[in-house]
Short mmCIF file of C-alpha atoms in Angstrom, two decimals:
data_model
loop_
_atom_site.label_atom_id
_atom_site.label_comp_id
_atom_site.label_asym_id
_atom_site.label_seq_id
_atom_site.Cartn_x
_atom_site.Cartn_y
_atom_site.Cartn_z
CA UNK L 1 81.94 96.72 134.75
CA UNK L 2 79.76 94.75 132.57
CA UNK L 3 81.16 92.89 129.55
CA UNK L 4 80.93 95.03 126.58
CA UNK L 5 81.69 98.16 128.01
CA UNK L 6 84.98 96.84 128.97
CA UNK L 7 85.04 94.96 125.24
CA UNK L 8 84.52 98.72 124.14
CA UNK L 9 87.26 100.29 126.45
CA UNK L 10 89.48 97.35 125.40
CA UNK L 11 89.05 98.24 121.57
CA UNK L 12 89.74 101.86 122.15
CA UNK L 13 92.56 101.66 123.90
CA UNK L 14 94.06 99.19 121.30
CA UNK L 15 93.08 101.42 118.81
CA UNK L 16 94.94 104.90 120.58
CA UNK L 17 98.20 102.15 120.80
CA UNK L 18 98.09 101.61 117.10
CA UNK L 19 97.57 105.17 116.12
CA UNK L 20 100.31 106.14 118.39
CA UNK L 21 102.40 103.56 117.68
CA UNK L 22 102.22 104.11 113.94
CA UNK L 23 102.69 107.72 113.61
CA UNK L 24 105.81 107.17 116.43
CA UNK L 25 107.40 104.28 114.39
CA UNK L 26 106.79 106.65 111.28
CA UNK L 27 108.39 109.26 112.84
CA UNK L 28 111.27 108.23 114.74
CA UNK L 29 111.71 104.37 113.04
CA UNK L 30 110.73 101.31 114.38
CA UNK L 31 113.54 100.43 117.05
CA UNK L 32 114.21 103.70 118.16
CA UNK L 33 110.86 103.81 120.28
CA UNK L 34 109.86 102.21 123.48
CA UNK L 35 106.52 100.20 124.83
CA UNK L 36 106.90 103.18 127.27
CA UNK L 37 106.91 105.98 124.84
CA UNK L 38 103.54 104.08 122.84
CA UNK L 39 101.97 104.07 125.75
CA UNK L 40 102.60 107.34 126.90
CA UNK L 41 101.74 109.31 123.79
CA UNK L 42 98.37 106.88 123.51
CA UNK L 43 97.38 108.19 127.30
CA UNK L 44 98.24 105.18 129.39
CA UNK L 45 99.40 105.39 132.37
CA UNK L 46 100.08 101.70 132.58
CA UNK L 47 103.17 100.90 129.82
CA UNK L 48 103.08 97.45 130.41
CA UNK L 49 99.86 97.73 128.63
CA UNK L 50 101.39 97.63 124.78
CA UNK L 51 102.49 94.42 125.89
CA UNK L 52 99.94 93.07 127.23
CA UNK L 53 97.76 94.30 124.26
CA UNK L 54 99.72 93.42 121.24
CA UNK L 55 102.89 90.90 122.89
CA UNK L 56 106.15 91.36 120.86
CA UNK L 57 107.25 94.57 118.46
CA UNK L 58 106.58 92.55 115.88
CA UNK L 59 103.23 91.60 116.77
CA UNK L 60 102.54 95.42 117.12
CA UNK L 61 103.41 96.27 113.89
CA UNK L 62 102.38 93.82 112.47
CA UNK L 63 98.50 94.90 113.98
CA UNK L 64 98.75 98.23 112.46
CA UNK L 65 99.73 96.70 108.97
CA UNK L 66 96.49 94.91 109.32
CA UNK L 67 94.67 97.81 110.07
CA UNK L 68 95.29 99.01 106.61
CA UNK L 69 95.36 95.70 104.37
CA UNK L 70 92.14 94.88 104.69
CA UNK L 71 90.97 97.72 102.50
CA UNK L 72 94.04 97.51 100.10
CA UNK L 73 93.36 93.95 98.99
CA UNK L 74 89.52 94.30 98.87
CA UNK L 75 90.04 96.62 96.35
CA UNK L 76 93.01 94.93 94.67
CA UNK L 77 91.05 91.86 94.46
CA UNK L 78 88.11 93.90 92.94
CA UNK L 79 90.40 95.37 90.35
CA UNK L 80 92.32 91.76 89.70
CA UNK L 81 89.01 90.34 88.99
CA UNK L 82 88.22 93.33 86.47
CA UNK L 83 91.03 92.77 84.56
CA UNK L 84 91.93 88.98 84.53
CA UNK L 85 93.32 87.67 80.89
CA UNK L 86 94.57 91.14 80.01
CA UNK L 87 97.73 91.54 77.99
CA UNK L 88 97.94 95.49 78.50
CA UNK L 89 100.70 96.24 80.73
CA UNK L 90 98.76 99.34 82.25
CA UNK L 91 96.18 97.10 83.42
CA UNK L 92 97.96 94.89 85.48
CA UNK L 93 100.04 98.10 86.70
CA UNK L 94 96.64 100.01 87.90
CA UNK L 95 96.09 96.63 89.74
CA UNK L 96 99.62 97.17 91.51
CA UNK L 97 99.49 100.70 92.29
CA UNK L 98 96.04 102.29 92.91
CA UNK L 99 94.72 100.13 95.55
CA UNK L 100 97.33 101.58 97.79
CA UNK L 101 97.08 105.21 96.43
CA UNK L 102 93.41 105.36 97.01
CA UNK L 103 93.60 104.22 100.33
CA UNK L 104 96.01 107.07 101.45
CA UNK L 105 93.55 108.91 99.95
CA UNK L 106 90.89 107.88 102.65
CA UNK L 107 93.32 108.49 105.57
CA UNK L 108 92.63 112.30 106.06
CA UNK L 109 95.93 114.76 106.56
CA UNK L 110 98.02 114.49 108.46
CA UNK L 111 98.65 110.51 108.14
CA UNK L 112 101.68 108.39 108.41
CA UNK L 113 101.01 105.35 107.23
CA UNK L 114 103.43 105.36 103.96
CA UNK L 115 106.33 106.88 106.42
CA UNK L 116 105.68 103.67 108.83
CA UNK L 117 105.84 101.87 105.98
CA UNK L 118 109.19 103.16 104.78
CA UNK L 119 110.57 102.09 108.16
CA UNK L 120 109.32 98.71 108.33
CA UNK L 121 110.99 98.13 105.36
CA UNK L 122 114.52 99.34 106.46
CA UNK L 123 114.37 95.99 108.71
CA UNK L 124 114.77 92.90 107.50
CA UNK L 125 112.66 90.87 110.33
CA UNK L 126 110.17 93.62 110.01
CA UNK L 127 110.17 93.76 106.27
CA UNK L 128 109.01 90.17 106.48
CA UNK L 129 105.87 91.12 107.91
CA UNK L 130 105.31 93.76 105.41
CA UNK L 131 105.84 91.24 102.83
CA UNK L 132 103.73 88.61 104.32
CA UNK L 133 100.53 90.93 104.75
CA UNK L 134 100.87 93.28 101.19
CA UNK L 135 103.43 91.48 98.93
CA UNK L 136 102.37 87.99 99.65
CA UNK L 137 99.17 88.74 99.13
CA UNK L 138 97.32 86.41 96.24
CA UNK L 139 96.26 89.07 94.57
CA UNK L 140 99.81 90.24 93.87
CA UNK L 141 101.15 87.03 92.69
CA UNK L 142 98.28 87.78 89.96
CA UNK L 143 99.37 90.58 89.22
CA UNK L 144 103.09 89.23 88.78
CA UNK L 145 101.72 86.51 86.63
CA UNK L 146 100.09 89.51 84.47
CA UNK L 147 102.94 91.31 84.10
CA UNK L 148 104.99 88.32 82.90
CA UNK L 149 102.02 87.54 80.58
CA UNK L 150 102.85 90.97 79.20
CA UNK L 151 106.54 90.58 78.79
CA UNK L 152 107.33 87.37 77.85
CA UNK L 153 111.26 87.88 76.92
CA UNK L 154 112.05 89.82 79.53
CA UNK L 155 115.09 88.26 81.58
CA UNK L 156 114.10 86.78 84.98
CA UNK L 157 117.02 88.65 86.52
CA UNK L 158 116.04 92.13 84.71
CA UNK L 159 112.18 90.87 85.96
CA UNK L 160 113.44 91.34 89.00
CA UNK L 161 115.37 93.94 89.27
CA UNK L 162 112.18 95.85 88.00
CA UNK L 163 110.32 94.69 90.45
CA UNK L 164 112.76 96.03 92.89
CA UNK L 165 112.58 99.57 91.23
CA UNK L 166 108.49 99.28 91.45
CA UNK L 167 108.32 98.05 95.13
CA UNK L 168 111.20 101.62 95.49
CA UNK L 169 108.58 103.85 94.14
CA UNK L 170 105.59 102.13 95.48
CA UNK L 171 107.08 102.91 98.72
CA UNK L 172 108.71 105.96 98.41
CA UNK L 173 106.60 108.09 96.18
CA UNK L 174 103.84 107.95 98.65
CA UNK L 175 106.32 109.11 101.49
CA UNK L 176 107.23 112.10 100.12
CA UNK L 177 103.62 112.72 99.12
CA UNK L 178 102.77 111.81 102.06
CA UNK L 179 105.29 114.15 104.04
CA UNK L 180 104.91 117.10 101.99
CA UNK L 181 100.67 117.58 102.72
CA UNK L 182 101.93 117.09 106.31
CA UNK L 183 104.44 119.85 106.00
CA UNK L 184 101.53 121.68 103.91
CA UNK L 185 104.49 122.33 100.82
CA UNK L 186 103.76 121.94 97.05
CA UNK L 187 103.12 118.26 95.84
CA UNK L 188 103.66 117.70 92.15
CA UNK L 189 100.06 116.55 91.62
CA UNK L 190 95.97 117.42 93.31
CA UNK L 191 95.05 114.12 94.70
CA UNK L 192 96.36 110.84 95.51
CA UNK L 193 94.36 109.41 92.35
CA UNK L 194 96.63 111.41 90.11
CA UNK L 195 99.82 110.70 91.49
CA UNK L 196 98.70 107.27 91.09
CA UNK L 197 98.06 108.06 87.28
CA UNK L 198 101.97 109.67 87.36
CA UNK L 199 103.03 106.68 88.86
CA UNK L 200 101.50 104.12 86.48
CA UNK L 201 102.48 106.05 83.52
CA UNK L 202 106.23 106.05 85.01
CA UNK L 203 105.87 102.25 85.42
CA UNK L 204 104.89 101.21 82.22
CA UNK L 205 107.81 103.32 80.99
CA UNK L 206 110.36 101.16 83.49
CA UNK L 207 108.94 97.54 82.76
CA UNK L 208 109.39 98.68 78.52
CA UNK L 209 113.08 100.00 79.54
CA UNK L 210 116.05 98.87 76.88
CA UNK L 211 117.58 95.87 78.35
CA UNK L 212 121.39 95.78 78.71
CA UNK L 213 122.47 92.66 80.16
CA UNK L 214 125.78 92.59 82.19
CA UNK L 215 127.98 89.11 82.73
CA UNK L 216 126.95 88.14 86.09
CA UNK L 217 123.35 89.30 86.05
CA UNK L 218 122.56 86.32 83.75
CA UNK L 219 123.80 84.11 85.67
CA UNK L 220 122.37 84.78 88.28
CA UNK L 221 119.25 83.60 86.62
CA UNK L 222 118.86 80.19 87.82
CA UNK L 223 118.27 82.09 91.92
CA UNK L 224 114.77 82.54 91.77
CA UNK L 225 113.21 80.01 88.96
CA UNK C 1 153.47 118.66 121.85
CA UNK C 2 154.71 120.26 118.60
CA UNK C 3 152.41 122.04 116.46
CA UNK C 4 152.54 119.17 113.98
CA UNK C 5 151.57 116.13 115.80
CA UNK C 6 149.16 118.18 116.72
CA UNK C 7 147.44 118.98 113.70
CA UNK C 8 147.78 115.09 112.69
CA UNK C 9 146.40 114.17 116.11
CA UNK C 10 143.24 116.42 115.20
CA UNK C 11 142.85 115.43 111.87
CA UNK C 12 143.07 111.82 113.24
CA UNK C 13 139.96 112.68 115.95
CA UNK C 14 138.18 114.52 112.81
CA UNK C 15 138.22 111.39 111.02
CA UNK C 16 137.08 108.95 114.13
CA UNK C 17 134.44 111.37 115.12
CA UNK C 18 133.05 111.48 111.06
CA UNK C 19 133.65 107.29 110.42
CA UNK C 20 131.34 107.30 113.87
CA UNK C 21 128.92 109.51 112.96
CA UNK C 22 128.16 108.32 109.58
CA UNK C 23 127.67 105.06 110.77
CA UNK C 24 125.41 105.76 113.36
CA UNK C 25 123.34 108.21 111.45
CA UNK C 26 123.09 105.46 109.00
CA UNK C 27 122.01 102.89 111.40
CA UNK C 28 119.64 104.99 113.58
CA UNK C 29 118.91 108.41 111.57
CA UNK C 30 120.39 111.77 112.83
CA UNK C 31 118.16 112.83 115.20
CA UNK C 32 118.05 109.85 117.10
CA UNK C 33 122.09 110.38 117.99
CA UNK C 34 123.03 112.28 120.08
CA UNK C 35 126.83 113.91 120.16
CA UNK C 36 127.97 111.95 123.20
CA UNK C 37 127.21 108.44 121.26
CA UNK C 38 129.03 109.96 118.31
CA UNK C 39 131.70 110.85 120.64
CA UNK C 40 131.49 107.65 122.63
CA UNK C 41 131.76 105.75 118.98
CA UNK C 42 134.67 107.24 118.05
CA UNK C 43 136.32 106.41 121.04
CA UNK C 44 136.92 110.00 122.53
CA UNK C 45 136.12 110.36 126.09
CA UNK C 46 135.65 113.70 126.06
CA UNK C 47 132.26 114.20 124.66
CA UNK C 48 132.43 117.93 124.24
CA UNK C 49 134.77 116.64 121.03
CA UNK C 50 132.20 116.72 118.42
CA UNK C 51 130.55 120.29 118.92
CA UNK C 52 134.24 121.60 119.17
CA UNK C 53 135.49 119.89 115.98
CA UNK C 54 131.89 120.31 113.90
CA UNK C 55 129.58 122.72 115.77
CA UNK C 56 125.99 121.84 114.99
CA UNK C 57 125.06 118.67 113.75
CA UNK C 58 124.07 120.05 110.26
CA UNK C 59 128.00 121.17 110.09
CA UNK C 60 128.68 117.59 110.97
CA UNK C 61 126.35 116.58 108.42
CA UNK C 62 127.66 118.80 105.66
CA UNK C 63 131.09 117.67 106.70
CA UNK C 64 130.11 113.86 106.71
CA UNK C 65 128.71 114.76 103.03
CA UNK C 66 132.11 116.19 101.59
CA UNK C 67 134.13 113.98 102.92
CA UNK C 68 132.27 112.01 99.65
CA UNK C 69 130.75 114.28 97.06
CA UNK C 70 134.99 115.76 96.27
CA UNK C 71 135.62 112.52 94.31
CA UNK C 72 131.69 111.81 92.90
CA UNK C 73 131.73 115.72 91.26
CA UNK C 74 135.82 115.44 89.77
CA UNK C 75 134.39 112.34 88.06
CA UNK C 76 130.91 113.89 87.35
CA UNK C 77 132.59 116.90 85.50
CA UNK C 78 134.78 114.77 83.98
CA UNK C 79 131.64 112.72 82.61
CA UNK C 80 129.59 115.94 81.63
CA UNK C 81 132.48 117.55 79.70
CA UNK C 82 132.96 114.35 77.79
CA UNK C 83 129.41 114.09 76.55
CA UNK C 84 128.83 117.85 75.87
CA UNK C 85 126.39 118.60 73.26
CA UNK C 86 124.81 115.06 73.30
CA UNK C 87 121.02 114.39 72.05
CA UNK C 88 121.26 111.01 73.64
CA UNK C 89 119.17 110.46 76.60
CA UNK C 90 121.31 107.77 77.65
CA UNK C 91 124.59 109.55 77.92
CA UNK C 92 122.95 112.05 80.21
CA UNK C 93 121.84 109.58 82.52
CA UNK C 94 125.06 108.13 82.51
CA UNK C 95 126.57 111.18 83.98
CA UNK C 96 124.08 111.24 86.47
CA UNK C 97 124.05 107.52 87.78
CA UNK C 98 127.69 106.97 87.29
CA UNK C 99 129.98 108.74 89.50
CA UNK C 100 127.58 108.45 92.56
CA UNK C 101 127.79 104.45 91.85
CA UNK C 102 131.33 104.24 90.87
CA UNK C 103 132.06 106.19 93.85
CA UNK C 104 130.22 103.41 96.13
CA UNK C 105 132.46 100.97 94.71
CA UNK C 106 135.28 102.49 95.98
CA UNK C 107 133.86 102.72 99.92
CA UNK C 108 134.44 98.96 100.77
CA UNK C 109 132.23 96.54 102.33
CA UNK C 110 130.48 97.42 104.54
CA UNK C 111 129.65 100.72 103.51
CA UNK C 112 127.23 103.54 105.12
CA UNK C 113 126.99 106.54 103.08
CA UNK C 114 124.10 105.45 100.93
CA UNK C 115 121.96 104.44 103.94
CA UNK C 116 123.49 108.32 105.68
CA UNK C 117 121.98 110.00 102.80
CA UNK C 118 118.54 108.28 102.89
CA UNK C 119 118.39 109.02 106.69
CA UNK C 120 119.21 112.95 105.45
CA UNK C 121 116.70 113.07 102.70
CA UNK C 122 113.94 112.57 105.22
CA UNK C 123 114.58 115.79 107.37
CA UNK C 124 113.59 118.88 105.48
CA UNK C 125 116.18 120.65 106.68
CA UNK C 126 119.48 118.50 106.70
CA UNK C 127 117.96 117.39 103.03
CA UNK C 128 118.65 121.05 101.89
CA UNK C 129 122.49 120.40 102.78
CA UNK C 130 122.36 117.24 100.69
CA UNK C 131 120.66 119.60 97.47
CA UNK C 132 123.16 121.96 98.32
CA UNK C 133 126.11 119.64 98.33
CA UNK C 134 125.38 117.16 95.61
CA UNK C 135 121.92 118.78 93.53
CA UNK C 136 122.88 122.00 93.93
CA UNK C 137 126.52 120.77 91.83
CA UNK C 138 126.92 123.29 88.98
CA UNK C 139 127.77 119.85 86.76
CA UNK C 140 123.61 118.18 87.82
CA UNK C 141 122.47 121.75 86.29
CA UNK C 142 123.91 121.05 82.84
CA UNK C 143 122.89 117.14 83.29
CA UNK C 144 119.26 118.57 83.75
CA UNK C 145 119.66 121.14 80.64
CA UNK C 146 120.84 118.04 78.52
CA UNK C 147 118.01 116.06 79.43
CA UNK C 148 115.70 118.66 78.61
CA UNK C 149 117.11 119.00 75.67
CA UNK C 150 116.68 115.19 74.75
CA UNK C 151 113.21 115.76 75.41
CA UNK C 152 111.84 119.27 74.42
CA UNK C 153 108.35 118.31 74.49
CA UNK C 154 107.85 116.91 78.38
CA UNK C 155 105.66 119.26 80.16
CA UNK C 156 107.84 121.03 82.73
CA UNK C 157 105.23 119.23 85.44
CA UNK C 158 105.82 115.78 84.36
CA UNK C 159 109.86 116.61 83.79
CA UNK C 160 109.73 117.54 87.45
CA UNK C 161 107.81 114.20 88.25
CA UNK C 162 110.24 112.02 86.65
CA UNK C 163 113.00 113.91 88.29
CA UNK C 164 111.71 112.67 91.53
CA UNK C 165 111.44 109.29 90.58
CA UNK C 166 115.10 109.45 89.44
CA UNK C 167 115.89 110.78 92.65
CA UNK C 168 114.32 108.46 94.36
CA UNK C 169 115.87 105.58 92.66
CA UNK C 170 119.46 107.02 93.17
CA UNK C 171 118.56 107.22 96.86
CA UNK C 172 117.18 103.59 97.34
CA UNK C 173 118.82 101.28 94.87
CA UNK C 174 121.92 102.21 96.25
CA UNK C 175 120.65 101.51 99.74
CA UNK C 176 119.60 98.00 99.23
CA UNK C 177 122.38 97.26 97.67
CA UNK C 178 124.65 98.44 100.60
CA UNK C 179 122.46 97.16 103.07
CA UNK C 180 122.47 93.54 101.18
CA UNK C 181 126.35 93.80 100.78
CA UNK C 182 126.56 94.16 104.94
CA UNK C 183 124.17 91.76 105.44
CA UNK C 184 125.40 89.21 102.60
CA UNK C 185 122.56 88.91 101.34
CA UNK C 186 122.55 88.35 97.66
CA UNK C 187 122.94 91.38 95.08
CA UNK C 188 120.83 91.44 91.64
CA UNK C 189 124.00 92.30 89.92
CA UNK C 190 127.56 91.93 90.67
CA UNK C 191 129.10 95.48 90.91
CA UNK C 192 128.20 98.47 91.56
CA UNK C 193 129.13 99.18 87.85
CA UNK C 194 126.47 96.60 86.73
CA UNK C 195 124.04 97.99 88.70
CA UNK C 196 124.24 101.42 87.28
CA UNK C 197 123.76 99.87 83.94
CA UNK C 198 120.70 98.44 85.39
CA UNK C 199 119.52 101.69 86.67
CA UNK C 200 120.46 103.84 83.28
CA UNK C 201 118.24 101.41 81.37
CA UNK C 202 115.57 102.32 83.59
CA UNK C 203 115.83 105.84 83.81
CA UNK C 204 115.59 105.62 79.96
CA UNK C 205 112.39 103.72 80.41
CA UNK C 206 111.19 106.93 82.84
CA UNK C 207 111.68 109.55 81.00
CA UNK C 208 110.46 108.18 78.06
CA UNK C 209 107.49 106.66 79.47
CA UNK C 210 104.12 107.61 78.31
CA UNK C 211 102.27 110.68 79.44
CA UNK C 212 99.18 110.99 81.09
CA UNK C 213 97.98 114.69 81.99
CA UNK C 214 95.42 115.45 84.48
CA UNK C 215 93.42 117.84 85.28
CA UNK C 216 95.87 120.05 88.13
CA UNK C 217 98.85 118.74 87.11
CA UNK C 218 98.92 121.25 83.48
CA UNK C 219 97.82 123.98 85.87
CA UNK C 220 101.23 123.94 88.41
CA UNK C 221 103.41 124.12 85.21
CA UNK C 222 104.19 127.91 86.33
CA UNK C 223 105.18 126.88 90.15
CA UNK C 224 109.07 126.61 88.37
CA UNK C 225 109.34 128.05 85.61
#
């Protein structure tokens, strides 16, 4: 077989692994699903072929996370760029959020991206890879450094703790979204853009939350300078 | 053997077989267990156990579920009666934060029920035993009529919206925080009593975020009325 047809037959088969492999992991979690069963519902015959494809279950998902990222962070960059000295809060939020929305909105119905995602995270090795490719990117320490910008008496621990609420929603709003025009049942808004708009609004409303500070929590301030 | 030891032998299986399954459910979602690990678990060799003691596993799911949601809705009513009548947003939230938290603070370390209900939420069908068991409590129904009340002018669409967020967030902040507590990895605040503060101050934030309509979103105001 000459060179670039089997360059072409390797890219498509790596490309049924990671579409099988993503919507399995999505479906059934990460460690509940075999080399065997990837390569089965991609059409190989050959299992060992995950394997010798992608190496560890890391590596694998970490493959079909960069499948998606590239797209997310063009545009994040894009937007970052667009809005760089800002000191409005929904700015820097728009930046956080509709990168991500938009691309689900490119990925057709049904997709499973967001659900895959959602797993991932339950892991904490996993989650690492999740947060190297999409947290860690540059773009989002930006954004951080905006939203501090923004809210300059805000407790580091509080900071935080917001943070953790965002990443929460960031995740899980698109899952159910996500699951529901899969199941074809009522979502609360049209398009992906608009739940994005939901979202945002939501957001600025948690950053500008009252603050009630509890003992320990300020303490714990000195964790994460 | 008399009829007594008999009944305490049962209710001493009934409690191995739910400890098990919780776990596991927790750990690896429900469909991925079968009733022979379950069984296997909770140390009963007989794996027939669990169908005869639970039937199906959405009985074993609903029975996992009160073994919890007794104490969380005596305190919830409790909470509810106290504030009657209230126009402040806060104490509402309150009522529905509290009890599920407080109640986490009584499980121990480690715990599984917040991770069991997460697993739950994502199968349409075992999630309808969850709203039955702990949305569908008659005490969330006048929690939701005195948050309306707070805020008379949130279009029913957007009130729905930020009802989803709030689920969300009582779903997955408890989950990191039990799965940080096994894991000992370090906890934003220091009890679970801290961290509902934490939470309430968000919700606030929420539901008094700002409000941006679109276009669809005004339209599905009359899918609930």
């Amino acid at each position: 077989m000459p060179a670039k047809a089997r360059t072409d037959r390797n890219t498509a088969t790596r490309e049924r692994i990671l579409d099988a492999a993503e919507r399995l992991f999505a479906e059934h979690g990460v460690h509940e699903v075999s080399n065997r069963q990837v390569a089965e519902a991609a059409g190989q015959g050959n299992t060992a072929v995950v394997g010798y494809h992608f190496g560890t279950k890391a590596d694998l998902v970490r493959a079909i996370v960069r499948r998606h990222t590239g797209a997310i962070e063009a545009a994040r960059e894009e937007m970052v760029g667009r809005v760089a000295g800002s000191d409005d809060l929904r700015d820097w939020l728009d930046c956080l959020v509709r990168p991500t929305f938009d691309h689900m909105g490119t990925l057709g119905t049904p997709s499973w991206y967001a659900r895959f995602g959602a797993q991932v995270m339950t892991d904490p090795a996993l989650r690492e890879i999740l947060v190297d490719e999409h947290l860690g990117s540059p773009f989002l320490v930006r954004i951080l450094d905006g939203l501090h910008a923004c809210l300059p008496s805000l407790p580091p621990a509080v900071f935080r703790e917001r943070g953790d609420v965002a990443r929460h929603l960031l995740v899980h709003v698109p899952v159910e979204r996500e699951r529901a025009l899969a199941e074809g049942a009522p979502t609360t808004r049209a398009t992906w853009a608009d739940t994005a708009t939901g979202l945002v609004d939501v957001l600025v409303g948690v950053w500008l939350a009252p603050v009630t500070t509890t003992p320990d929590h300020e303490t714990t301030d000195q964790e994460r300078p």
